[in-house]
Amino acid sequence: MLLNLERYHRPKTLAQALALLKNAQGRVIVPIAGGTRLVASQRRDVQEVVDISRLRLNYIRLTDHGLVIGAMTTLQTLVEAHSLRQSPYHIIAQAAQATTVSKMLRNVASLGGDLVTLSPYSCLATALLALDAVLHVATDTDQGTVLPLAQYFMAGTDRRLPLGIVTEIRVPRHAADTRATFCKLSQIPSSPALINVAALLALSDGVCQTARLAIGAAEPVPIRLTLMEALLEGRSLNTAVIDSVLEKAVEHLQPFSDTHAGADYRKTVAPVLARRALLACMSNDSK
């Protein structure tokens, strides 16, 4: 629970919610979605919360430009959505399922809430990084701010996030032959990830046109291995190529230790899981 909470706001419009955040006047006031992460954090600094559950931000839309998901969309909705059963979007549903084994929690927890907590273990963040997702952040300007997910995480770790509310997550349309895979390694299904990986490949006649590889639970926030992506693109892929590129890419990983696993262990298993994901994409065994 939030131990020093004094006020609870439940605005009816986005403009009202933004006004509450802007007029904090030195008080710590934060938005709350499903509340599964925020309430469990037992933060002592939060004095007011702005409940955004009435802002109608729970939707999944397929457009000509790709996929648009409202920030209040629950994890269980992602798991069950028919529009997330086709590749490469299916890894969003897989990551939502892997986030928690509890259907009760998935019925409450929201996609936006999972992302804004900047958790290193976030399965959904890893999957969405591989899909080139961007966040729309509503601010007091008319247009708001659109940030690539990787940039949002970087700004979060540097405490430079824009004042506003994440309203939706946008995933661009990918080529028809794009393949994607999500993998999570944990002690038991209900445990946080020791490592999670999302891979995406677009191949043409065996040549890699697009490569994305994201890893979570390795560094303070999930990251993309952009060096490895660059080394894969434009090449004919086989096991030897993937192994040589992985060896170079993981040299730059700086894993952390926690009560679940040590840094050395994470650095050892990360390339194993990444290799598994990439080979699954190559064999088209990614659905």
Short mmCIF file of C-alpha atoms in Angstrom, two decimals:
data_model
loop_
_atom_site.label_atom_id
_atom_site.label_comp_id
_atom_site.label_asym_id
_atom_site.label_seq_id
_atom_site.Cartn_x
_atom_site.Cartn_y
_atom_site.Cartn_z
CA MET A 1 0.00 0.00 0.00
CA LEU A 2 0.97 3.66 -0.35
CA LEU A 3 1.78 4.52 3.23
CA ASN A 4 1.48 8.31 3.10
CA LEU A 5 -1.28 8.75 0.52
CA GLU A 6 -3.49 11.75 1.28
CA ARG A 7 -5.60 12.33 -1.83
CA TYR A 8 -7.13 10.19 -4.54
CA HIS A 9 -8.29 11.82 -7.78
CA ARG A 10 -10.42 10.19 -10.46
CA PRO A 11 -10.68 12.61 -13.39
CA LYS A 12 -13.14 12.07 -16.24
CA THR A 13 -10.97 13.58 -18.98
CA LEU A 14 -7.33 13.53 -20.01
CA ALA A 15 -7.19 17.32 -19.70
CA GLN A 16 -8.32 17.11 -16.07
CA ALA A 17 -5.72 14.43 -15.32
CA LEU A 18 -2.92 16.49 -16.87
CA ALA A 19 -3.99 19.58 -14.95
CA LEU A 20 -3.78 17.68 -11.67
CA LEU A 21 -0.24 16.55 -12.46
CA LYS A 22 0.86 20.01 -13.61
CA ASN A 23 -0.48 21.73 -10.50
CA ALA A 24 1.27 19.45 -8.03
CA GLN A 25 2.86 22.46 -6.29
CA GLY A 26 5.75 20.47 -4.88
CA ARG A 27 3.65 17.51 -3.79
CA VAL A 28 4.43 14.02 -5.12
CA ILE A 29 1.48 13.12 -7.33
CA VAL A 30 1.54 10.21 -9.77
CA PRO A 31 -0.87 8.56 -12.20
CA ILE A 32 -2.21 5.13 -11.27
CA ALA A 33 -3.51 2.59 -13.76
CA GLY A 34 -4.14 -0.97 -12.53
CA GLY A 35 -2.03 -0.21 -9.47
CA THR A 36 -0.46 -3.67 -9.21
CA ARG A 37 3.10 -2.30 -9.32
CA LEU A 38 2.57 1.08 -7.63
CA VAL A 39 0.64 -0.23 -4.63
CA ALA A 40 3.05 -3.13 -4.13
CA SER A 41 6.01 -0.72 -4.15
CA GLN A 42 4.95 0.70 -0.74
CA ARG A 43 6.34 4.09 -1.73
CA ARG A 44 6.39 6.53 1.17
CA ASP A 45 6.84 9.65 -0.95
CA VAL A 46 3.56 9.50 -2.91
CA GLN A 47 1.01 11.95 -1.49
CA GLU A 48 -1.62 11.94 -4.24
CA VAL A 49 -2.61 9.63 -7.08
CA VAL A 50 -4.51 10.34 -10.28
CA ASP A 51 -6.61 7.34 -11.29
CA ILE A 52 -6.73 7.25 -15.11
CA SER A 53 -9.07 4.26 -15.38
CA ARG A 54 -11.96 6.43 -16.66
CA LEU A 55 -10.05 7.89 -19.61
CA ARG A 56 -11.03 5.12 -22.09
CA LEU A 57 -7.47 4.10 -22.86
CA ASN A 58 -8.22 0.38 -23.11
CA TYR A 59 -8.23 -0.62 -26.79
CA ILE A 60 -6.32 -2.56 -29.46
CA ARG A 61 -6.52 -1.29 -33.03
CA LEU A 62 -4.97 -2.54 -36.24
CA THR A 63 -4.42 0.31 -38.70
CA ASP A 64 -2.73 0.74 -42.06
CA HIS A 65 0.37 1.88 -40.16
CA GLY A 66 0.49 -0.93 -37.62
CA LEU A 67 -0.83 -1.68 -34.16
CA VAL A 68 -2.10 0.82 -31.59
CA ILE A 69 -2.71 -0.25 -27.99
CA GLY A 70 -4.22 1.95 -25.29
CA ALA A 71 -2.12 2.28 -22.17
CA MET A 72 -4.93 1.02 -19.90
CA THR A 73 -5.33 -2.23 -21.86
CA THR A 74 -4.98 -5.08 -19.38
CA LEU A 75 -2.46 -7.86 -19.75
CA GLN A 76 -5.23 -10.44 -19.94
CA THR A 77 -6.79 -8.54 -22.84
CA LEU A 78 -3.43 -8.77 -24.62
CA VAL A 79 -3.26 -12.51 -23.94
CA GLU A 80 -6.71 -13.12 -25.43
CA ALA A 81 -6.69 -10.62 -28.31
CA HIS A 82 -7.25 -12.19 -31.76
CA SER A 83 -5.33 -9.32 -33.36
CA LEU A 84 -2.21 -10.40 -31.45
CA ARG A 85 -2.15 -13.95 -32.76
CA GLN A 86 -0.34 -13.19 -36.00
CA SER A 87 3.42 -12.74 -36.31
CA PRO A 88 5.18 -10.63 -35.25
CA TYR A 89 2.55 -9.17 -32.87
CA HIS A 90 2.04 -12.55 -31.18
CA ILE A 91 5.09 -11.97 -28.99
CA ILE A 92 3.16 -9.20 -27.18
CA ALA A 93 0.58 -11.76 -26.08
CA GLN A 94 3.32 -14.20 -25.12
CA ALA A 95 5.12 -11.55 -23.06
CA ALA A 96 1.88 -10.56 -21.32
CA GLN A 97 1.28 -14.21 -20.41
CA ALA A 98 4.86 -14.53 -19.12
CA THR A 99 4.60 -11.42 -16.94
CA THR A 100 2.57 -13.20 -14.26
CA VAL A 101 0.95 -16.61 -13.92
CA SER A 102 -1.96 -15.01 -12.06
CA LYS A 103 -4.96 -14.37 -14.29
CA MET A 104 -6.40 -12.19 -11.53
CA LEU A 105 -3.38 -9.88 -11.72
CA ARG A 106 -3.41 -9.89 -15.53
CA ASN A 107 -7.05 -8.75 -15.39
CA VAL A 108 -5.97 -5.66 -13.42
CA ALA A 109 -2.41 -4.86 -14.52
CA SER A 110 -2.15 -2.56 -17.55
CA LEU A 111 0.35 -2.37 -20.38
CA GLY A 112 1.14 1.28 -19.69
CA GLY A 113 1.65 0.63 -16.00
CA ASP A 114 4.03 -2.22 -16.73
CA LEU A 115 6.16 -0.01 -18.99
CA VAL A 116 6.33 3.18 -16.94
CA THR A 117 7.67 1.39 -13.87
CA LEU A 118 10.93 0.94 -15.82
CA SER A 119 11.40 -2.56 -14.44
CA PRO A 120 14.46 -4.44 -15.71
CA TYR A 121 12.42 -7.66 -15.65
CA SER A 122 9.57 -6.44 -17.86
CA CYS A 123 8.73 -9.08 -20.46
CA LEU A 124 6.47 -6.68 -22.34
CA ALA A 125 9.16 -4.01 -22.57
CA THR A 126 11.56 -6.53 -24.11
CA ALA A 127 9.00 -7.70 -26.67
CA LEU A 128 8.00 -4.16 -27.61
CA LEU A 129 11.62 -3.04 -27.99
CA ALA A 130 12.11 -5.76 -30.60
CA LEU A 131 9.00 -4.53 -32.40
CA ASP A 132 10.25 -0.91 -32.60
CA ALA A 133 7.39 0.34 -30.43
CA VAL A 134 6.94 4.01 -29.60
CA LEU A 135 4.99 5.62 -26.76
CA HIS A 136 2.61 8.52 -27.05
CA VAL A 137 2.86 10.70 -23.97
CA ALA A 138 0.07 13.24 -23.52
CA THR A 139 1.39 16.55 -22.19
CA ASP A 140 -0.03 20.04 -21.79
CA THR A 141 0.82 20.70 -25.45
CA ASP A 142 -1.70 19.86 -28.17
CA GLN A 143 0.45 17.26 -29.91
CA GLY A 144 1.99 15.59 -26.88
CA THR A 145 5.28 13.72 -27.23
CA VAL A 146 6.12 10.57 -29.17
CA LEU A 147 9.14 8.66 -27.86
CA PRO A 148 10.73 5.42 -29.06
CA LEU A 149 10.51 2.94 -26.20
CA ALA A 150 14.31 2.68 -25.94
CA GLN A 151 14.56 6.47 -25.66
CA TYR A 152 11.84 6.51 -23.01
CA PHE A 153 13.79 4.01 -20.92
CA MET A 154 16.98 6.03 -21.31
CA ALA A 155 15.19 9.21 -20.24
CA GLY A 156 13.68 7.35 -17.28
CA THR A 157 17.00 6.15 -15.94
CA ASP A 158 18.33 9.71 -16.25
CA ARG A 159 15.14 11.11 -14.66
CA ARG A 160 14.39 13.22 -17.75
CA LEU A 161 10.92 11.90 -18.54
CA PRO A 162 8.42 14.47 -19.84
CA LEU A 163 5.63 15.44 -17.45
CA GLY A 164 2.56 13.72 -18.77
CA ILE A 165 0.62 10.48 -19.14
CA VAL A 166 1.43 7.59 -21.47
CA THR A 167 -1.78 7.17 -23.46
CA GLU A 168 -0.91 4.58 -26.08
CA ILE A 169 1.75 2.27 -27.47
CA ARG A 170 2.25 2.17 -31.23
CA VAL A 171 3.91 -0.69 -33.08
CA PRO A 172 4.76 -0.10 -36.75
CA ARG A 173 3.64 -2.46 -39.49
CA HIS A 174 6.34 -4.98 -40.37
CA ALA A 175 6.98 -6.84 -43.62
CA ALA A 176 4.70 -9.82 -44.23
CA ASP A 177 7.52 -12.35 -43.82
CA THR A 178 8.77 -10.93 -40.51
CA ARG A 179 9.33 -13.54 -37.80
CA ALA A 180 9.56 -12.92 -34.08
CA THR A 181 10.19 -14.96 -30.95
CA PHE A 182 9.97 -14.26 -27.22
CA CYS A 183 11.74 -16.38 -24.57
CA LYS A 184 11.82 -16.08 -20.79
CA LEU A 185 14.12 -17.93 -18.41
CA SER A 186 13.06 -18.04 -14.75
CA GLN A 187 13.41 -20.36 -11.78
CA ILE A 188 9.68 -21.11 -11.85
CA PRO A 189 6.98 -19.55 -14.08
CA SER A 190 5.84 -17.19 -11.33
CA SER A 191 9.36 -15.84 -10.68
CA PRO A 192 10.81 -12.71 -12.27
CA ALA A 193 12.89 -13.34 -15.37
CA LEU A 194 16.51 -14.26 -14.91
CA ILE A 195 16.84 -13.26 -18.57
CA ASN A 196 14.22 -12.61 -21.21
CA VAL A 197 14.83 -12.16 -24.93
CA ALA A 198 12.82 -11.03 -27.93
CA ALA A 199 14.14 -11.49 -31.45
CA LEU A 200 12.78 -10.31 -34.79
CA LEU A 201 14.08 -11.15 -38.26
CA ALA A 202 12.92 -10.22 -41.75
CA LEU A 203 14.60 -12.47 -44.32
CA SER A 204 14.67 -12.39 -48.11
CA ASP A 205 16.25 -15.38 -49.88
CA GLY A 206 18.12 -16.16 -46.67
CA VAL A 207 19.56 -12.64 -46.38
CA CYS A 208 18.67 -10.67 -43.26
CA GLN A 209 16.90 -7.43 -44.15
CA THR A 210 15.95 -6.43 -40.60
CA ALA A 211 17.20 -7.70 -37.26
CA ARG A 212 16.08 -6.77 -33.78
CA LEU A 213 17.27 -8.33 -30.54
CA ALA A 214 16.16 -7.10 -27.14
CA ILE A 215 17.19 -8.41 -23.73
CA GLY A 216 15.58 -7.85 -20.35
CA ALA A 217 16.69 -8.61 -16.78
CA ALA A 218 20.31 -8.02 -17.77
CA GLU A 219 20.79 -4.28 -17.24
CA PRO A 220 18.85 -1.65 -15.23
CA VAL A 221 16.27 -1.44 -18.03
CA PRO A 222 15.59 -3.76 -20.99
CA ILE A 223 17.85 -2.90 -23.92
CA ARG A 224 18.33 -3.59 -27.61
CA LEU A 225 21.61 -5.09 -28.79
CA THR A 226 22.01 -2.62 -31.64
CA LEU A 227 25.58 -3.71 -32.40
CA MET A 228 24.43 -7.26 -33.02
CA GLU A 229 21.53 -6.07 -35.15
CA ALA A 230 23.88 -4.11 -37.39
CA LEU A 231 26.22 -7.10 -37.75
CA LEU A 232 23.34 -9.38 -38.79
CA GLU A 233 21.63 -7.13 -41.32
CA GLY A 234 22.68 -7.63 -44.92
CA ARG A 235 24.18 -11.06 -44.29
CA SER A 236 23.13 -14.59 -45.14
CA LEU A 237 22.33 -16.12 -41.80
CA ASN A 238 23.39 -19.48 -40.48
CA THR A 239 24.35 -20.88 -37.10
CA ALA A 240 28.02 -19.94 -37.47
CA VAL A 241 27.20 -16.31 -38.27
CA ILE A 242 24.84 -16.01 -35.30
CA ASP A 243 27.38 -17.56 -32.93
CA SER A 244 30.18 -15.24 -34.02
CA VAL A 245 27.99 -12.14 -33.79
CA LEU A 246 26.62 -13.13 -30.39
CA GLU A 247 30.13 -13.53 -29.02
CA LYS A 248 30.92 -9.93 -29.94
CA ALA A 249 27.60 -8.52 -28.80
CA VAL A 250 27.52 -9.92 -25.27
CA GLU A 251 30.95 -8.47 -24.49
CA HIS A 252 29.18 -5.13 -24.00
CA LEU A 253 26.54 -6.46 -21.61
CA GLN A 254 26.87 -5.26 -18.03
CA PRO A 255 24.46 -7.47 -16.06
CA PHE A 256 23.48 -6.86 -12.47
CA SER A 257 23.23 -9.26 -9.55
CA ASP A 258 20.14 -9.70 -7.40
CA THR A 259 18.57 -12.33 -5.16
CA HIS A 260 17.55 -14.37 -8.21
CA ALA A 261 20.85 -14.63 -10.09
CA GLY A 262 24.37 -13.25 -10.23
CA ALA A 263 25.83 -11.06 -12.95
CA ASP A 264 28.14 -13.84 -14.20
CA TYR A 265 25.23 -16.23 -14.55
CA ARG A 266 23.20 -13.69 -16.50
CA LYS A 267 26.10 -12.96 -18.83
CA THR A 268 26.49 -16.70 -19.46
CA VAL A 269 22.86 -17.52 -20.19
CA ALA A 270 21.98 -14.35 -22.15
CA PRO A 271 23.68 -15.48 -25.39
CA VAL A 272 22.21 -18.98 -24.99
CA LEU A 273 18.67 -17.62 -24.86
CA ALA A 274 19.39 -15.09 -27.61
CA ARG A 275 20.74 -17.85 -29.86
CA ARG A 276 17.65 -19.94 -29.21
CA ALA A 277 15.38 -17.05 -30.16
CA LEU A 278 17.27 -16.18 -33.34
CA LEU A 279 17.39 -19.79 -34.51
CA ALA A 280 13.65 -20.09 -33.91
CA CYS A 281 13.13 -17.06 -36.15
CA MET A 282 15.37 -18.52 -38.83
CA SER A 283 13.49 -21.81 -38.83
CA ASN A 284 10.16 -19.94 -38.78
CA ASP A 285 9.30 -21.77 -35.57
CA SER A 286 8.27 -18.53 -33.92
CA LYS A 287 4.50 -18.72 -33.60
#
